[in-house]
Short mmCIF file of C-alpha atoms and ligand atoms in Angstrom, two decimals:
data_model
loop_
_atom_site.label_atom_id
_atom_site.label_comp_id
_atom_site.label_asym_id
_atom_site.label_seq_id
_atom_site.Cartn_x
_atom_site.Cartn_y
_atom_site.Cartn_z
CA MET A 1 40.19 6.56 12.23
CA SER A 2 36.79 5.68 13.65
CA GLU A 3 33.83 7.85 13.78
CA LYS A 4 34.24 8.04 17.81
CA GLU A 5 37.89 9.37 17.23
CA LEU A 6 36.74 11.62 14.54
CA ALA A 7 34.04 13.01 16.88
CA ALA A 8 36.38 13.63 19.68
CA ARG A 9 38.89 15.58 17.26
CA ILE A 10 36.07 17.69 16.25
CA GLU A 11 34.65 18.16 19.64
CA GLY A 12 38.10 19.16 21.10
CA ARG A 13 38.65 21.31 18.01
CA LYS A 14 41.86 19.35 17.17
CA ALA A 15 40.19 18.26 13.82
CA VAL A 16 42.25 19.95 10.75
CA VAL A 17 39.73 21.33 8.28
CA GLY A 18 40.77 21.14 4.48
CA ILE A 19 39.05 23.49 2.30
CA VAL A 20 38.90 22.80 -1.63
CA GLY A 21 38.26 26.11 -3.47
CA MET A 22 39.65 29.39 -1.92
CA GLY A 23 37.07 31.60 -3.79
CA TYR A 24 34.08 33.90 -2.42
CA VAL A 25 32.82 30.92 -0.46
CA GLY A 26 35.88 29.00 0.67
CA LEU A 27 38.03 31.87 2.11
CA PRO A 28 35.41 33.29 4.36
CA LEU A 29 34.72 29.51 5.34
CA ALA A 30 38.18 28.95 6.20
CA ARG A 31 38.32 32.46 8.06
CA THR A 32 35.24 30.93 10.20
CA PHE A 33 36.86 27.78 11.24
CA CYS A 34 40.43 29.38 12.20
CA ALA A 35 38.38 32.03 14.25
CA ALA A 36 36.66 29.02 15.96
CA GLY A 37 39.96 27.54 16.81
CA PHE A 38 40.27 24.71 14.14
CA ARG A 39 43.63 24.62 12.03
CA CYS A 40 42.82 24.94 8.15
CA VAL A 41 44.28 23.79 5.02
CA GLY A 42 43.16 25.93 1.88
CA TYR A 43 43.64 24.32 -1.08
CA ASP A 44 43.17 25.69 -4.75
CA ILE A 45 44.31 25.10 -8.13
CA ASP A 46 45.01 28.75 -8.97
CA PRO A 47 48.60 29.29 -7.94
CA SER A 48 48.46 32.90 -8.06
CA LYS A 49 45.55 32.61 -5.02
CA ILE A 50 48.04 30.28 -3.06
CA ALA A 51 50.98 32.63 -3.47
CA ARG A 52 48.88 35.65 -2.16
CA LEU A 53 47.21 33.90 0.73
CA LYS A 54 50.80 32.57 1.74
CA ALA A 55 51.98 35.92 1.63
CA GLY A 56 49.05 37.02 4.16
CA LYS A 57 47.30 39.13 1.23
CA SER A 58 43.28 38.89 0.61
CA TYR A 59 42.06 39.16 -3.02
CA ILE A 60 38.29 39.40 -1.87
CA LYS A 61 37.44 42.99 -1.00
CA HIS A 62 35.28 42.52 2.22
CA ILE A 63 38.36 40.35 3.91
CA PRO A 64 41.03 42.51 4.56
CA SER A 65 44.60 41.27 4.23
CA SER A 66 44.99 41.73 7.80
CA THR A 67 42.81 39.04 8.62
CA ILE A 68 44.80 36.55 6.20
CA ALA A 69 47.97 37.62 7.66
CA GLN A 70 46.74 37.01 10.97
CA MET A 71 45.47 33.70 10.05
CA VAL A 72 48.77 32.73 8.67
CA ARG A 73 50.71 34.15 11.58
CA SER A 74 48.76 32.19 14.09
CA LYS A 75 49.78 29.18 12.15
CA ARG A 76 45.88 27.87 12.19
CA PHE A 77 45.96 28.73 8.40
CA ARG A 78 48.04 27.05 5.59
CA ALA A 79 47.37 27.50 1.67
CA THR A 80 48.61 24.99 -0.56
CA GLY A 81 48.30 23.77 -4.05
CA LYS A 82 49.32 20.19 -3.21
CA PRO A 83 46.69 17.62 -2.92
CA ALA A 84 48.79 15.48 -0.71
CA ASP A 85 48.42 18.33 2.18
CA LEU A 86 44.55 17.21 2.03
CA ARG A 87 45.68 13.77 3.26
CA ALA A 88 46.24 15.01 6.94
CA CYS A 89 42.92 16.79 6.95
CA ASP A 90 40.01 15.30 9.19
CA ALA A 91 37.25 17.10 7.19
CA ILE A 92 37.42 18.24 3.67
CA LEU A 93 34.88 20.84 2.40
CA ILE A 94 34.40 21.40 -1.22
CA CYS A 95 33.74 24.87 -2.25
CA VAL A 96 34.49 24.61 -6.15
CA PRO A 97 32.46 26.35 -9.06
CA THR A 98 29.22 25.01 -10.43
CA PRO A 99 28.50 26.92 -13.46
CA LEU A 100 26.41 26.31 -16.36
CA ASN A 101 27.81 24.99 -19.67
CA LYS A 102 27.08 26.46 -23.13
CA THR A 103 23.79 24.67 -23.54
CA ARG A 104 22.83 26.09 -19.89
CA ASP A 105 23.31 22.38 -18.37
CA PRO A 106 24.96 21.90 -15.06
CA ASP A 107 28.84 22.24 -15.70
CA MET A 108 30.01 19.39 -13.18
CA THR A 109 33.46 19.42 -14.29
CA TYR A 110 34.73 21.01 -11.21
CA ILE A 111 33.07 18.94 -8.88
CA VAL A 112 34.11 15.67 -10.74
CA ALA A 113 37.82 17.20 -11.09
CA THR A 114 38.06 17.53 -7.38
CA CYS A 115 36.42 14.25 -6.27
CA GLU A 116 39.11 12.64 -8.73
CA MET A 117 41.75 14.64 -6.86
CA LEU A 118 40.16 13.52 -3.91
CA THR A 119 40.60 9.72 -4.38
CA SER A 120 44.46 10.11 -4.16
CA VAL A 121 44.10 11.47 -0.77
CA LEU A 122 41.06 9.68 0.97
CA ARG A 123 41.71 7.82 4.11
CA PRO A 124 39.36 5.98 6.48
CA GLY A 125 37.86 8.25 9.10
CA GLN A 126 37.74 11.38 6.89
CA LEU A 127 34.65 13.50 6.51
CA VAL A 128 34.16 15.08 3.18
CA VAL A 129 31.46 17.79 2.46
CA LEU A 130 30.17 19.38 -0.47
CA GLU A 131 29.36 22.94 -0.09
CA SER A 132 28.92 23.82 -3.76
CA THR A 133 25.38 24.56 -5.02
CA THR A 134 24.20 21.86 -7.15
CA TYR A 135 21.13 19.97 -7.97
CA PRO A 136 19.44 17.25 -5.51
CA GLY A 137 21.23 14.01 -5.94
CA THR A 138 24.75 15.12 -6.59
CA THR A 139 26.49 14.07 -3.40
CA ARG A 140 24.95 10.56 -3.77
CA GLU A 141 25.12 10.10 -7.28
CA VAL A 142 28.31 11.95 -8.61
CA VAL A 143 30.60 12.52 -5.60
CA LYS A 144 29.83 9.13 -3.87
CA PRO A 145 30.64 6.70 -6.59
CA ILE A 146 33.97 8.56 -7.29
CA LEU A 147 35.26 8.60 -3.81
CA GLU A 148 34.34 4.88 -3.55
CA ARG A 149 36.50 4.12 -6.52
CA THR A 150 39.19 4.03 -3.82
CA GLY A 151 37.68 0.80 -2.17
CA LEU A 152 36.44 2.67 0.87
CA LYS A 153 32.70 2.94 1.44
CA ALA A 154 30.91 6.02 2.36
CA GLU A 155 29.18 5.98 5.70
CA ARG A 156 31.22 3.18 6.61
CA ASP A 157 34.88 3.82 6.27
CA PHE A 158 34.69 7.64 5.34
CA PHE A 159 31.75 10.14 5.75
CA LEU A 160 29.87 12.35 3.26
CA ALA A 161 27.39 15.22 3.59
CA PHE A 162 26.07 17.98 1.86
CA SER A 163 25.94 21.46 3.54
CA PRO A 164 25.12 24.29 1.00
CA GLU A 165 26.89 27.86 1.52
CA ARG A 166 24.85 30.96 2.21
CA GLU A 167 27.55 33.52 1.63
CA ASP A 168 26.40 36.87 0.55
CA PRO A 169 29.43 38.81 -0.25
CA GLY A 170 29.04 42.48 0.99
CA ARG A 171 26.23 41.76 3.49
CA LYS A 172 27.15 43.23 6.99
CA ASP A 173 24.16 41.92 9.20
CA TYR A 174 24.77 38.40 8.93
CA THR A 175 28.23 36.44 8.37
CA THR A 176 29.17 33.23 7.73
CA GLU A 177 29.43 32.43 11.41
CA THR A 178 25.91 33.78 11.92
CA THR A 179 24.30 32.43 9.19
CA PRO A 180 22.55 29.17 9.97
CA LYS A 181 24.03 26.08 8.20
CA VAL A 182 21.52 23.23 6.85
CA VAL A 183 23.38 19.90 7.02
CA GLY A 184 22.38 16.72 5.29
CA GLY A 185 24.34 13.30 5.41
CA LEU A 186 24.52 10.34 3.41
CA GLY A 187 23.42 8.54 6.63
CA PRO A 188 23.27 9.26 10.37
CA ARG A 189 26.75 9.06 11.02
CA SER A 190 27.96 11.39 8.42
CA ARG A 191 25.11 13.70 9.52
CA ARG A 192 26.14 13.74 12.92
CA LEU A 193 29.78 14.30 12.23
CA ALA A 194 28.96 17.13 9.57
CA THR A 195 26.66 18.88 12.22
CA ALA A 196 29.04 18.51 15.09
CA LEU A 197 32.03 20.15 12.83
CA TYR A 198 29.61 23.17 11.60
CA ALA A 199 28.39 23.46 15.04
CA GLY A 200 31.94 24.35 16.41
CA ALA A 201 32.35 27.29 14.24
CA ILE A 202 28.68 28.46 13.12
CA ALA A 203 25.95 29.79 15.47
CA LYS A 204 23.33 27.57 14.44
CA VAL A 205 23.20 24.40 12.52
CA VAL A 206 20.11 22.90 11.07
CA PRO A 207 20.51 19.09 10.55
CA VAL A 208 17.87 17.77 7.80
CA SER A 209 17.27 14.16 6.98
CA SER A 210 19.08 13.60 3.66
CA CYS A 211 21.81 15.12 1.34
CA GLU A 212 19.00 15.59 -1.16
CA VAL A 213 16.97 17.60 1.49
CA ALA A 214 20.11 19.98 1.82
CA GLU A 215 20.83 20.23 -1.80
CA SER A 216 17.10 20.86 -2.56
CA ALA A 217 16.85 23.61 0.19
CA LYS A 218 19.66 25.65 -1.31
CA ILE A 219 17.91 25.54 -4.51
CA LEU A 220 14.54 26.52 -3.25
CA GLU A 221 16.17 29.62 -1.51
CA ASN A 222 17.63 30.78 -5.18
CA VAL A 223 14.54 29.87 -7.18
CA TYR A 224 12.33 31.77 -4.56
CA ARG A 225 14.65 34.95 -5.43
CA CYS A 226 14.84 34.29 -9.05
CA VAL A 227 11.01 34.07 -9.46
CA ASN A 228 10.20 36.81 -7.20
CA ILE A 229 12.96 39.22 -8.95
CA ALA A 230 11.22 38.24 -12.12
CA MET A 231 7.90 39.01 -11.08
CA ILE A 232 8.95 42.77 -9.91
CA ASN A 233 10.77 43.15 -13.13
CA GLU A 234 7.78 42.09 -15.31
CA LEU A 235 5.81 44.75 -13.17
CA LYS A 236 8.32 47.30 -13.44
CA VAL A 237 7.72 47.23 -17.22
CA LEU A 238 4.16 47.45 -16.87
CA PHE A 239 3.87 50.13 -14.41
CA ASP A 240 6.33 52.43 -16.56
CA ARG A 241 4.07 52.21 -19.22
CA MET A 242 1.35 52.93 -16.94
CA GLY A 243 3.21 55.97 -15.60
CA ILE A 244 3.30 54.42 -12.11
CA ASN A 245 6.76 54.50 -10.21
CA VAL A 246 7.47 50.88 -9.45
CA TRP A 247 10.04 51.80 -6.69
CA GLU A 248 7.34 53.88 -4.73
CA VAL A 249 4.75 50.90 -5.23
CA ILE A 250 7.12 48.67 -3.47
CA ALA A 251 7.71 50.97 -0.61
CA ALA A 252 4.06 51.53 -0.43
CA ALA A 253 3.34 47.67 -0.21
CA SER A 254 6.36 47.24 2.22
CA THR A 255 4.39 48.72 4.78
CA LYS A 256 2.48 45.81 5.33
CA PRO A 257 3.64 44.10 8.27
CA PHE A 258 2.74 40.58 7.35
CA GLY A 259 2.80 38.59 4.32
CA PHE A 260 4.90 40.75 1.87
CA GLN A 261 8.55 40.74 1.36
CA PRO A 262 9.98 43.28 -1.15
CA PHE A 263 12.09 42.45 -4.09
CA TYR A 264 13.78 45.13 -6.54
CA PRO A 265 13.67 45.44 -9.96
CA GLY A 266 16.97 45.75 -11.80
CA PRO A 267 19.13 45.62 -15.03
CA GLY A 268 19.10 41.79 -14.96
CA LEU A 269 20.25 38.95 -12.87
CA GLY A 270 23.78 38.98 -11.74
CA GLY A 271 26.35 36.91 -9.68
CA HIS A 272 27.18 33.36 -9.33
CA CYS A 273 24.10 32.04 -7.97
CA ILE A 274 20.49 33.36 -8.77
CA PRO A 275 21.11 33.43 -12.76
CA ILE A 276 22.61 29.74 -12.53
CA ASP A 277 21.55 27.73 -9.59
CA PRO A 278 17.56 27.49 -10.44
CA PHE A 279 18.54 25.62 -13.98
CA TYR A 280 20.35 23.07 -12.10
CA LEU A 281 17.05 22.07 -11.04
CA THR A 282 15.46 22.33 -14.37
CA TRP A 283 17.96 20.06 -15.74
CA LYS A 284 17.29 17.59 -13.26
CA ALA A 285 13.51 17.70 -13.60
CA ARG A 286 13.88 16.70 -17.03
CA GLU A 287 15.13 12.97 -15.77
CA PHE A 288 11.59 12.96 -14.01
CA GLY A 289 9.76 13.96 -16.94
CA THR A 290 8.66 16.95 -15.70
CA THR A 291 9.38 20.75 -16.52
CA THR A 292 9.96 23.83 -13.95
CA ARG A 293 7.90 26.70 -15.55
CA PHE A 294 8.14 29.21 -12.84
CA ILE A 295 12.11 29.03 -13.39
CA GLU A 296 11.99 28.74 -17.13
CA LEU A 297 9.37 31.80 -17.16
CA ALA A 298 11.61 33.89 -14.64
CA GLY A 299 14.94 33.19 -16.50
CA GLU A 300 13.05 34.48 -19.87
CA ILE A 301 12.07 37.58 -17.99
CA ASN A 302 15.15 38.29 -16.11
CA THR A 303 17.17 37.70 -19.19
CA SER A 304 15.42 40.25 -21.15
CA MET A 305 16.09 42.80 -18.71
CA PRO A 306 19.09 44.20 -20.25
CA GLU A 307 17.63 44.75 -23.54
CA TYR A 308 14.63 46.60 -21.95
CA VAL A 309 17.31 48.66 -20.32
CA VAL A 310 19.18 49.46 -23.68
CA SER A 311 15.75 50.19 -25.40
CA LYS A 312 15.01 52.76 -22.54
CA VAL A 313 18.62 54.21 -23.11
CA GLY A 314 17.53 54.53 -26.80
CA ASP A 315 14.25 56.17 -26.13
CA ALA A 316 15.78 58.75 -23.71
CA LEU A 317 18.42 59.56 -26.40
CA ASN A 318 15.86 59.73 -28.87
CA ARG A 319 13.92 62.69 -26.91
CA SER A 320 17.17 64.65 -27.63
CA ARG A 321 17.30 63.77 -31.10
CA LYS A 322 20.16 61.38 -30.51
CA SER A 323 20.53 57.87 -31.81
CA LEU A 324 22.08 55.13 -29.78
CA ASN A 325 24.34 54.55 -32.80
CA GLY A 326 27.30 56.92 -32.27
CA SER A 327 26.30 58.06 -28.68
CA LYS A 328 28.66 58.05 -25.88
CA VAL A 329 27.18 56.12 -22.94
CA LEU A 330 29.11 55.67 -19.34
CA VAL A 331 28.06 52.60 -17.66
CA LEU A 332 28.34 53.50 -13.61
CA GLY A 333 28.98 50.16 -11.63
CA LEU A 334 30.10 46.97 -13.18
CA ALA A 335 29.87 44.56 -10.19
CA TYR A 336 26.73 42.70 -10.26
CA LYS A 337 25.43 44.21 -7.10
CA LYS A 338 26.42 47.42 -4.90
CA ASP A 339 29.58 47.74 -2.92
CA ILE A 340 31.07 44.42 -3.90
CA ASP A 341 33.82 43.94 -6.38
CA ASP A 342 32.55 40.69 -8.23
CA LEU A 343 31.52 41.10 -12.07
CA ARG A 344 30.50 37.49 -12.51
CA GLU A 345 27.32 37.53 -14.58
CA SER A 346 27.12 41.14 -14.01
CA PRO A 347 24.04 42.62 -16.12
CA SER A 348 26.44 45.60 -16.77
CA ILE A 349 28.60 43.51 -19.10
CA GLU A 350 25.54 42.16 -21.01
CA LEU A 351 24.58 46.18 -21.15
CA ILE A 352 27.89 47.15 -22.62
CA GLU A 353 28.17 44.42 -24.99
CA ARG A 354 24.30 45.23 -26.32
CA LEU A 355 25.05 49.05 -26.46
CA ARG A 356 28.18 48.45 -28.34
CA HIS A 357 26.05 46.40 -30.58
CA HIS A 358 23.89 49.09 -31.22
CA GLY A 359 26.69 51.27 -32.11
CA ALA A 360 27.12 53.28 -28.68
CA LYS A 361 30.60 54.37 -27.74
CA VAL A 362 30.74 52.75 -24.42
CA ASP A 363 32.95 53.30 -21.09
CA TYR A 364 32.60 52.27 -17.70
CA ASN A 365 33.50 53.46 -13.95
CA ASP A 366 33.63 51.23 -11.10
CA PRO A 367 35.75 52.24 -8.37
CA LEU A 368 35.83 48.83 -7.04
CA ILE A 369 36.83 47.24 -10.37
CA PRO A 370 39.71 49.20 -11.96
CA ALA A 371 40.01 46.82 -15.09
CA THR A 372 38.03 43.88 -16.48
CA HIS A 373 39.48 40.82 -16.49
CA LYS A 374 38.88 37.87 -18.91
CA GLN A 375 35.94 35.63 -17.93
CA ARG A 376 34.68 32.42 -19.15
CA GLU A 377 32.38 33.85 -21.65
CA HIS A 378 33.44 37.49 -21.98
CA ASN A 379 36.50 39.47 -22.49
CA LEU A 380 35.68 43.28 -22.39
CA GLY A 381 39.16 44.45 -22.08
CA MET A 382 38.28 47.70 -20.42
CA LYS A 383 39.45 50.04 -17.80
CA SER A 384 37.55 52.18 -15.47
CA LYS A 385 37.38 55.80 -16.45
CA PRO A 386 38.02 58.25 -13.54
CA LEU A 387 34.81 60.40 -12.66
CA SER A 388 35.02 63.99 -12.98
CA ALA A 389 32.70 66.70 -13.80
CA ALA A 390 33.98 67.47 -17.31
CA MET A 391 34.07 63.79 -17.86
CA LEU A 392 30.67 63.29 -16.89
CA LYS A 393 29.24 66.11 -19.22
CA SER A 394 31.23 64.55 -22.23
CA TYR A 395 28.65 61.69 -22.26
CA ASP A 396 25.22 61.66 -23.94
CA CYS A 397 24.07 59.29 -21.42
CA VAL A 398 25.01 57.97 -17.77
CA LEU A 399 23.45 54.77 -17.18
CA ILE A 400 23.49 53.67 -13.43
CA SER A 401 23.90 49.79 -13.50
CA THR A 402 25.06 49.26 -9.77
CA ASP A 403 24.17 51.45 -7.35
CA HIS A 404 27.55 51.66 -5.46
CA THR A 405 27.16 53.66 -2.20
CA VAL A 406 30.20 55.86 -2.80
CA TYR A 407 28.75 57.58 -5.51
CA ASP A 408 27.63 61.18 -5.20
CA TYR A 409 24.30 60.85 -7.09
CA PRO A 410 23.15 64.58 -7.02
CA TRP A 411 26.91 65.46 -8.22
CA ILE A 412 26.20 62.91 -11.17
CA VAL A 413 22.92 64.14 -12.16
CA LYS A 414 24.22 67.75 -11.73
CA ASN A 415 26.96 66.90 -14.37
CA ALA A 416 25.30 64.35 -16.67
CA LYS A 417 23.17 65.47 -19.70
CA LEU A 418 21.12 62.47 -19.01
CA VAL A 419 20.80 59.86 -16.57
CA VAL A 420 19.10 56.48 -16.92
CA ASP A 421 18.73 54.46 -13.66
CA THR A 422 17.97 51.07 -13.36
CA ARG A 423 18.28 51.21 -9.33
CA ASN A 424 16.52 53.95 -7.89
CA ALA A 425 19.67 55.31 -7.03
CA THR A 426 18.57 58.76 -7.71
CA ALA A 427 15.39 58.70 -5.68
CA ALA A 428 16.75 61.47 -3.13
CA CYS A 429 17.94 63.86 -5.89
CA ARG A 430 16.02 66.83 -5.88
CA THR A 431 17.41 68.93 -8.98
CA GLY A 432 17.79 67.85 -12.29
CA ARG A 433 14.98 65.30 -12.15
CA ASN A 434 13.94 65.90 -15.64
CA LYS A 435 17.33 64.64 -16.77
CA ILE A 436 16.49 61.27 -14.89
CA VAL A 437 14.69 58.29 -16.85
CA ARG A 438 14.04 55.17 -14.81
CA ALA A 439 14.70 51.98 -16.54
N1 NAD B 501 29.81 33.50 -4.20
C1 NAD B 501 28.62 33.31 -3.37
O1 NAD B 501 28.03 34.13 -3.11
C2 NAD B 501 28.03 32.10 -3.44
C3 NAD B 501 27.02 31.86 -2.26
C4 NAD B 501 26.39 30.90 -2.15
C5 NAD B 501 27.04 29.55 -2.82
N2 NAD B 501 27.99 29.65 -3.75
C6 NAD B 501 28.50 28.60 -4.37
O2 NAD B 501 29.72 27.98 -3.79
C7 NAD B 501 30.33 27.61 -4.91
C8 NAD B 501 31.67 28.22 -5.30
O3 NAD B 501 31.43 29.62 -5.38
P1 NAD B 501 32.33 30.78 -5.29
O4 NAD B 501 31.79 32.00 -5.48
O5 NAD B 501 33.36 30.56 -4.03
O6 NAD B 501 33.42 30.73 -6.58
P2 NAD B 501 34.71 30.87 -7.00
O7 NAD B 501 35.09 31.32 -8.47
O8 NAD B 501 34.91 32.64 -6.14
O9 NAD B 501 35.86 29.98 -6.21
C9 NAD B 501 36.01 28.69 -6.51
C10 NAD B 501 37.67 28.41 -6.38
O10 NAD B 501 37.74 27.07 -6.65
C11 NAD B 501 38.89 26.94 -7.41
N3 NAD B 501 38.90 25.59 -7.96
C12 NAD B 501 38.48 25.52 -9.36
N4 NAD B 501 38.57 24.28 -9.55
C13 NAD B 501 39.14 23.54 -8.59
C14 NAD B 501 39.57 22.33 -8.37
N5 NAD B 501 39.64 21.40 -9.08
N6 NAD B 501 40.57 22.33 -7.07
C15 NAD B 501 40.67 23.16 -6.20
N7 NAD B 501 40.03 24.45 -6.48
C16 NAD B 501 39.45 24.61 -7.62
C17 NAD B 501 39.28 28.24 -8.22
O11 NAD B 501 40.18 28.55 -8.52
C18 NAD B 501 38.36 29.44 -7.24
O12 NAD B 501 39.40 29.96 -6.55
C19 NAD B 501 29.52 27.46 -6.18
O13 NAD B 501 28.92 26.32 -6.35
C20 NAD B 501 28.52 28.52 -6.00
O14 NAD B 501 27.28 28.39 -6.41
C21 NAD B 501 28.46 30.84 -3.89
#
């Protein structure tokens, strides 16, 4: 198929969009393209996900099963575990994980495995877009050479672009459809086609001059968050020593109508992005003989937060002549942020492990995560304990790690012996303030 033919298929919404990786990014993207009238093929190596999608069921809290069922019924969406089904797709969007390995270097195995799989289906006239967050240069240096093993040439026979995903699970004011999408092509043809494809489903597309600019823009967004969160975490520790409430300080500073954007402290960084992506750039910077000091320092401060919180729990218990060793601690909220069911890189996990290390007996409650599942680095093997007044009273300390909206904070404070609050969730509690410690 020629560039013109592909452009016409995109224009007429006849193009079939294949999505590799049906996770937190891939599934909302499939929904977005289906809603815009495209046909979508969702490919994943996890057979349980494919089975659920085929049955019209969702496994992501903020995507209702009714949406998946409707996508399947309309015949616009088809889930598959067979690579060959991607051959018929006009565009293939790659949304596979990009974690760090044990030595905190980029783990490119998912991207590489995907590209190797694609060599068996790639055909002339296809558009391939990498969406996974990664270091600048990945599309050109990693994806292109593997795909070109087919003998097809990028920008001549097939088209290649990078377009970072900006998914923010749980966010209500912006969706995949309404969040502007940055697109960088390997060359002008790839950029034109990728821009046209996304413009068919997303309100605003922002073409940039290269894949590298698009890759860097995503990393910049995440470095910006990581560094600012570290700064406020550092100030939290200082203000606490000075007897100043950092939350009140942030609220006051936020009244400035220009030149200030609030960031909030917490028990540490969580999620698939902010604790990880900046280090992709750190790794790449070494190739250019340079360091990324802001990123390193931010990482150091943010990763020290769980231990800081544990020390605050220890201090708070100490006030009532108790030690961490042997105390019963209930961690409230396991997800990495409020109102979502994702526990990847969640600081709550680290808090639980550290508290246990100090000899505390730890349980957790999270209405959105009834039981923990095995992760790459952790396997807590825990179940959420149902909340009750008597149960809250039975713990020496209740540690608020994730401030889910469903929690009744005044009720929690009323019934707990001691509350350590890492999220300012108890700010509105009028009674029992002497039981609350900010951390
Ligand atoms: N979750 C977010 O909020 C978010 C936001 C922006 C960007 N991102 C980036 O998007 C990418 C995907 O993240 P995610 O949160 O969707 O991850 P995820 O773990 O939720 O989903 C990834 C999916 O890819 C599948 N997969 C793994 N290897 C595969 C392979 N070889 N072939 C096919 N499928 C494969 C997994 O089974 C899984 O279903 C990452 O690079 C991430 O950094 C994530």
